[in-house]
Amino acid sequence: MSRKKAETWKTDIARQERKERLAGQRDSSGRKKRIRSYNLAGRIIGIAITLVIILSLAVWALSASGLMQRWVTAVTIGETKLSVADVNTVFGFQAMSPSRWNLGNVFTDAGQQLLENELSFGEEGLNNYRDHIRKYSLEEWKATLALYEEGKKNGFVMPDESVQAMESGIEQFRLSAEQQAAQYQISVPVLLKSSYGPGSRFAEIENFLRISYYAEAYLSDYSQNIDITEAEMEEVYQESKEMYDMVSYHALTFIAEYPEQVTDEVKETVESHTAALANKMKDDLAAGKDFFTAALEHMEDTETKKLLSEEPASFVHQYRTISNTADPELRTWLFEAGRQAGETTIIESTSEGTANPKQEADAADQSPPAKYKSYTVVRFDGRSRQDVKPFTTRHILFAAEEDEVITDAKLKGEAELVLAEFNRGDKTEEAFAELAKKHSKDSNAAEGGLYEETRLGQFVEEYETWALDPARKEGDVGLVKTQFGYHLIYYVGSEGEEVWKETTGEKILATKVAEWREALEEAIPYKESSFGTNMVGKIGLLKILFG
């Protein structure tokens, strides 16, 4: 092929290709197609969607791993920035605490559903468990850091015993977490995450515990150095005397007891007769007759008359406070201002029946005991400040075992045998303690029956009355009967402030500490991050972003 023909052939091919391109640019009618413009907006939207997806995946990964909770600040208190993980630590503690919310592990799917439950109580704007626990977690951090930073500012150094307690507590927490994880066959990080939220590690928990221990130690040190004067205690006493006084009185109850299946007319007759007996005794007391003389004259129940003769102390009540006087009508009457010694009253109530020989008890009958109208004759003996001191005693309890049937006489006999054994020996506190370890049915038998610094109102009446007797001396031993059985008691001694001073002093101290803490919390800078606080108590990206 000549060179000229070859060039002609190539030209024809190029011409043909151009025709085909032009044909492709025409529509079916032969007109030229419109050339589409470059869609910049579409490209931008596409890129934006891609970036959102990538960002969401990144946020999800950060949230699931806990890094986000450790990086994002929830609140700044004073000089301390707290991450979401820090606040979640307290959130978890509060949620699991039996004394607070007792909800268990709330950073699980089931726990999150529980947190959504709406509550009918609480402050406005707090609708569910999560809202409440979040608020109280932030408040706990604020109160703790207010103490912590005040202590640091004043150069407070924790005492060695407090440091030891802190280290022991932290180590105990670590061991407990490891044991729980092993028990449930999960890893420790998984356990911490379900209990204290994503991002929770020993580092966050230990940080909170160290701050808390320091704050508590500083609070204790500050409280111990507060001075309380006699004048301050007297002022508090004068404001509420009834709270710091005690009374003594005599009382005898007449019970309008009747056999079963009697007519209403019979019941009314018995009740009217019983009320009349009580009123006659009251009139005799008002006329100056001796309490027990009048009681024996008018009481018809044989068992009660026997008790009046053999155990008259059972009807004498001393060292009674407003808090340990159960009957509200009696309490009001006893502590009414201006009550004078010798005044009397009758308290109408209901009581269980005594052992009436006309009624045969059925051992198999598990029905509640019958209640009857009762009339208690009360003679007021006196009122004074709670000027007694805390006492220390040892005791040996003689009581029936569970499901054991034993007579009162046998229990008393056992107690008297042990008392005789004590009296044959050295009669020392140590000797009594050994007998308590051997014979006492009380839970503190292993400690030799020791009860230290018992305050008024902490023990049953009969026990306290014996221990608080003004004539009581160190080394005294006595046998006392209570609802629990027989107590063989060794009196060790009493010391400390009088009870009314202790209780008024405690109230003054609590008020001063509360005012001081309130001032600290008001003064400390506090700033929440809305995004960070919204993350507290939550798991899952959607819940964090939109929940």
Tab-separated table of C-alpha atoms in Angstrom, residues 16 51 60 70 73 77 97 106 136 143 157 169 171 183 255 289 306 345 377 405 447 489 508 516 528 532 543:
chain	number	residue	atom	x	y	z
A	16	GLN	CA	-16.212	7.723	10.840
A	51	LEU	CA	-18.405	12.045	56.764
A	60	TRP	CA	-19.743	4.667	68.435
A	70	ARG	CA	-13.056	9.276	79.902
A	73	THR	CA	-15.945	16.509	80.777
A	77	ILE	CA	-16.029	21.561	90.410
A	97	SER	CA	-26.287	0.730	97.304
A	106	VAL	CA	-27.588	-0.439	85.789
A	136	TYR	CA	-27.519	13.012	93.479
A	143	ALA	CA	-20.005	17.869	98.576
A	157	VAL	CA	-2.636	15.621	106.224
A	169	GLY	CA	-10.551	-0.235	101.626
A	171	GLU	CA	-7.479	-3.163	98.187
A	183	GLN	CA	-17.847	-16.022	90.343
A	255	ILE	CA	-58.052	-5.494	132.048
A	289	LYS	CA	-53.173	6.423	149.862
A	306	LYS	CA	-49.227	-11.896	143.392
A	345	THR	CA	-54.787	9.763	135.373
A	377	VAL	CA	-53.950	3.934	136.513
A	405	VAL	CA	-40.311	-25.079	126.011
A	447	GLU	CA	-16.908	-11.192	124.171
A	489	ILE	CA	-25.564	-8.468	135.225
A	508	ILE	CA	-25.242	21.662	118.146
A	516	TRP	CA	-19.994	24.959	107.473
A	528	GLU	CA	-21.803	21.482	84.212
A	532	GLY	CA	-21.257	15.540	79.266
A	543	LYS	CA	-29.175	6.807	73.876
